[in-house]
Each structure stands twice: as structure tokens, then as C-alpha cells.
PDB file of C-alpha atoms in Angstrom:
ATOM      1  CA  UNK A   1       0.029  -0.036  -0.219  1.00 51.00           C
ATOM      2  CA  UNK A   2       2.726   2.495   0.906  1.00 49.00           C
ATOM      3  CA  UNK A   3       4.476   1.874  -2.489  1.00 50.00           C
ATOM      4  CA  UNK A   4       1.032   2.290  -4.283  1.00 52.00           C
ATOM      5  CA  UNK A   5       1.151   5.851  -2.863  1.00 48.00           C
ATOM      6  CA  UNK A   6       3.946   7.144  -2.951  1.00 51.00           C
ATOM      7  CA  UNK A   7       4.082   5.990  -6.561  1.00 53.00           C
ATOM      8  CA  UNK A   8       0.572   8.079  -7.228  1.00 50.00           C
ATOM      9  CA  UNK A   9       2.885  11.113  -5.077  1.00 51.00           C
ATOM     10  CA  UNK A  10       5.504  10.829  -7.641  1.00 53.00           C
ATOM     11  CA  UNK A  11       3.181  10.787 -10.928  1.00 56.00           C
ATOM     12  CA  UNK A  12       1.689  13.805  -9.509  1.00 74.00           C
ATOM     13  CA  UNK A  13       4.880  15.843  -9.446  1.00 78.00           C
ATOM     14  CA  UNK A  14       5.437  18.101 -12.178  1.00 89.00           C
ATOM     15  CA  UNK A  15       7.935  17.065 -14.467  1.00 94.00           C
ATOM     16  CA  UNK A  16      10.952  19.691 -14.803  1.00 95.00           C
ATOM     17  CA  UNK A  17      11.978  22.015 -17.699  1.00 96.00           C
ATOM     18  CA  UNK A  18      15.493  23.059 -17.751  1.00 95.00           C
ATOM     19  CA  UNK A  19      14.758  25.579 -20.436  1.00 95.00           C
ATOM     20  CA  UNK A  20      11.553  26.886 -19.308  1.00 96.00           C
ATOM     21  CA  UNK A  21      13.596  27.593 -16.016  1.00 95.00           C
ATOM     22  CA  UNK A  22      15.914  30.168 -17.899  1.00 94.00           C
ATOM     23  CA  UNK A  23      13.379  32.800 -17.410  1.00 94.00           C
ATOM     24  CA  UNK A  24      13.146  32.104 -13.562  1.00 95.00           C
ATOM     25  CA  UNK A  25      16.839  31.768 -12.392  1.00 94.00           C
ATOM     26  CA  UNK A  26      17.349  35.831 -11.599  1.00 92.00           C
ATOM     27  CA  UNK A  27      15.764  35.073  -8.338  1.00 90.00           C
ATOM     28  CA  UNK A  28      18.502  32.727  -7.843  1.00 93.00           C
ATOM     29  CA  UNK A  29      21.689  33.643  -8.933  1.00 88.00           C
ATOM     30  CA  UNK A  30      22.312  36.870  -7.361  1.00 86.00           C
ATOM     31  CA  UNK A  31      23.433  34.589  -4.250  1.00 87.00           C
ATOM     32  CA  UNK A  32      23.850  30.910  -5.809  1.00 89.00           C
ATOM     33  CA  UNK A  33      25.693  32.340  -9.049  1.00 85.00           C
ATOM     34  CA  UNK A  34      28.520  33.805  -6.940  1.00 82.00           C
ATOM     35  CA  UNK A  35      31.737  31.487  -6.053  1.00 83.00           C
ATOM     36  CA  UNK A  36      31.663  32.074  -2.273  1.00 83.00           C
ATOM     37  CA  UNK A  37      29.071  34.459  -1.918  1.00 83.00           C
ATOM     38  CA  UNK A  38      28.335  35.327   2.072  1.00 81.00           C
ATOM     39  CA  UNK A  39      24.650  37.165   3.012  1.00 79.00           C
ATOM     40  CA  UNK A  40      24.284  39.218   6.073  1.00 74.00           C
ATOM     41  CA  UNK A  41      20.869  38.362   6.917  1.00 69.00           C
ATOM     42  CA  UNK A  42      19.554  37.028   9.190  1.00 66.00           C
ATOM     43  CA  UNK A  43      23.328  36.272   9.999  1.00 74.00           C
ATOM     44  CA  UNK A  44      26.356  35.905   8.256  1.00 80.00           C
ATOM     45  CA  UNK A  45      26.010  32.841   5.985  1.00 78.00           C
ATOM     46  CA  UNK A  46      27.692  30.862   3.271  1.00 84.00           C
ATOM     47  CA  UNK A  47      25.390  30.415   0.495  1.00 87.00           C
ATOM     48  CA  UNK A  48      26.200  27.110  -1.243  1.00 87.00           C
ATOM     49  CA  UNK A  49      26.260  26.930  -5.466  1.00 86.00           C
ATOM     50  CA  UNK A  50      23.603  25.428  -6.305  1.00 92.00           C
ATOM     51  CA  UNK A  51      24.384  24.004  -9.816  1.00 92.00           C
ATOM     52  CA  UNK A  52      24.673  19.928  -9.719  1.00 91.00           C
ATOM     53  CA  UNK A  53      22.741  19.296  -7.309  1.00 92.00           C
ATOM     54  CA  UNK A  54      20.276  15.968  -7.691  1.00 95.00           C
ATOM     55  CA  UNK A  55      16.711  17.599  -8.578  1.00 95.00           C
ATOM     56  CA  UNK A  56      14.714  15.827  -5.721  1.00 96.00           C
ATOM     57  CA  UNK A  57      18.168  17.959  -2.967  1.00 95.00           C
ATOM     58  CA  UNK A  58      16.446  21.201  -5.057  1.00 96.00           C
ATOM     59  CA  UNK A  59      12.327  19.844  -4.856  1.00 97.00           C
ATOM     60  CA  UNK A  60      12.820  19.078  -1.483  1.00 97.00           C
ATOM     61  CA  UNK A  61      14.592  22.396  -0.586  1.00 96.00           C
ATOM     62  CA  UNK A  62      12.497  24.537  -1.486  1.00 97.00           C
ATOM     63  CA  UNK A  63       9.498  22.632  -0.785  1.00 98.00           C
ATOM     64  CA  UNK A  64      11.408  23.028   3.010  1.00 98.00           C
ATOM     65  CA  UNK A  65      11.097  26.997   2.622  1.00 97.00           C
ATOM     66  CA  UNK A  66       8.172  27.197   1.364  1.00 97.00           C
ATOM     67  CA  UNK A  67       6.645  25.212   4.255  1.00 97.00           C
ATOM     68  CA  UNK A  68       8.798  26.808   6.392  1.00 96.00           C
ATOM     69  CA  UNK A  69      10.400  23.611   7.637  1.00 97.00           C
ATOM     70  CA  UNK A  70      13.643  25.522   6.695  1.00 94.00           C
ATOM     71  CA  UNK A  71      14.297  28.641   8.088  1.00 89.00           C
ATOM     72  CA  UNK A  72      15.919  31.496   6.121  1.00 89.00           C
ATOM     73  CA  UNK A  73      13.675  34.349   5.053  1.00 90.00           C
ATOM     74  CA  UNK A  74      14.803  34.879   2.341  1.00 90.00           C
ATOM     75  CA  UNK A  75      14.767  32.087   0.846  1.00 94.00           C
ATOM     76  CA  UNK A  76      11.343  31.281   2.595  1.00 96.00           C
ATOM     77  CA  UNK A  77       9.941  34.881   0.822  1.00 94.00           C
ATOM     78  CA  UNK A  78      11.450  33.339  -2.477  1.00 95.00           C
ATOM     79  CA  UNK A  79      10.278  30.123  -2.182  1.00 97.00           C
ATOM     80  CA  UNK A  80       6.247  31.007  -1.360  1.00 97.00           C
ATOM     81  CA  UNK A  81       6.447  32.714  -4.759  1.00 96.00           C
ATOM     82  CA  UNK A  82       7.136  29.291  -6.630  1.00 97.00           C
ATOM     83  CA  UNK A  83       4.668  27.245  -7.866  1.00 97.00           C
ATOM     84  CA  UNK A  84       5.217  22.742  -8.369  1.00 97.00           C
ATOM     85  CA  UNK A  85       5.967  23.506 -12.036  1.00 98.00           C
ATOM     86  CA  UNK A  86       8.595  26.442 -10.988  1.00 98.00           C
ATOM     87  CA  UNK A  87      10.355  24.231  -8.442  1.00 98.00           C
ATOM     88  CA  UNK A  88      10.405  21.345 -10.502  1.00 98.00           C
ATOM     89  CA  UNK A  89      12.186  23.398 -13.741  1.00 97.00           C
ATOM     90  CA  UNK A  90      14.487  24.843 -11.306  1.00 97.00           C
ATOM     91  CA  UNK A  91      15.276  21.221 -10.501  1.00 97.00           C
ATOM     92  CA  UNK A  92      15.681  20.369 -13.887  1.00 96.00           C
ATOM     93  CA  UNK A  93      17.994  23.495 -14.387  1.00 96.00           C
ATOM     94  CA  UNK A  94      20.382  23.403 -11.443  1.00 95.00           C
ATOM     95  CA  UNK A  95      20.661  19.777 -11.587  1.00 94.00           C
ATOM     96  CA  UNK A  96      22.458  19.996 -14.861  1.00 89.00           C
ATOM     97  CA  UNK A  97      26.429  21.611 -15.347  1.00 69.00           C
ATOM     98  CA  UNK A  98      26.286  24.472 -17.069  1.00 60.00           C
ATOM     99  CA  UNK A  99      27.871  28.194 -17.516  1.00 49.00           C
TER     100      UNK A  99
END
């Protein structure tokens, strides 16, 4: 039964489109596109590079910020404005190596 539920959940997840994400990445590259970048809000925080992460990691992280399970005010604000399709598209884009 558990596997059937998991399969149904996966079937409902939108497929990511890396090409579509190109119009959505401007909110990400200001911090995540700068090697060694640190932000000072709400505290000094090393911003991780996200290029090359797995799609599942990116989806889970953005969903956690969106729900408040992960606590970073800037990321929560950004994630709350994303649709499930936006999240899937960003995950598809950042899971590939691009320059």
C-alpha cells in the first residue's frame, strides 16, 4: 500500500523543464551564482552553490523553505512565490552542469 501511495505522489509531480527555468533563475543567480558568496541576513551565512545538485535535493529544499520547515527568511520568501512547476523547472535546470 505504501508503495502505491508513493507511486501516485510521484506521478503527480510536474516534470521539470530546464529550458523554461531560464526565465526564472534571476532570483537565484544573485546569491547562488557567485562563488564564495556570503549573505548577512539574518546572519552571516555561506550561500551554497546549487549547480549540479540532484533534482530531488533542490525540490525538497525549496518545498521545505516554502513550508517553513527550513528557516531562512529570504529563501522562504522566494520559495513561497514559486509554483510546483517553477520548483520542478529550477530543479531540472540546476541539476545539470551549465555555464
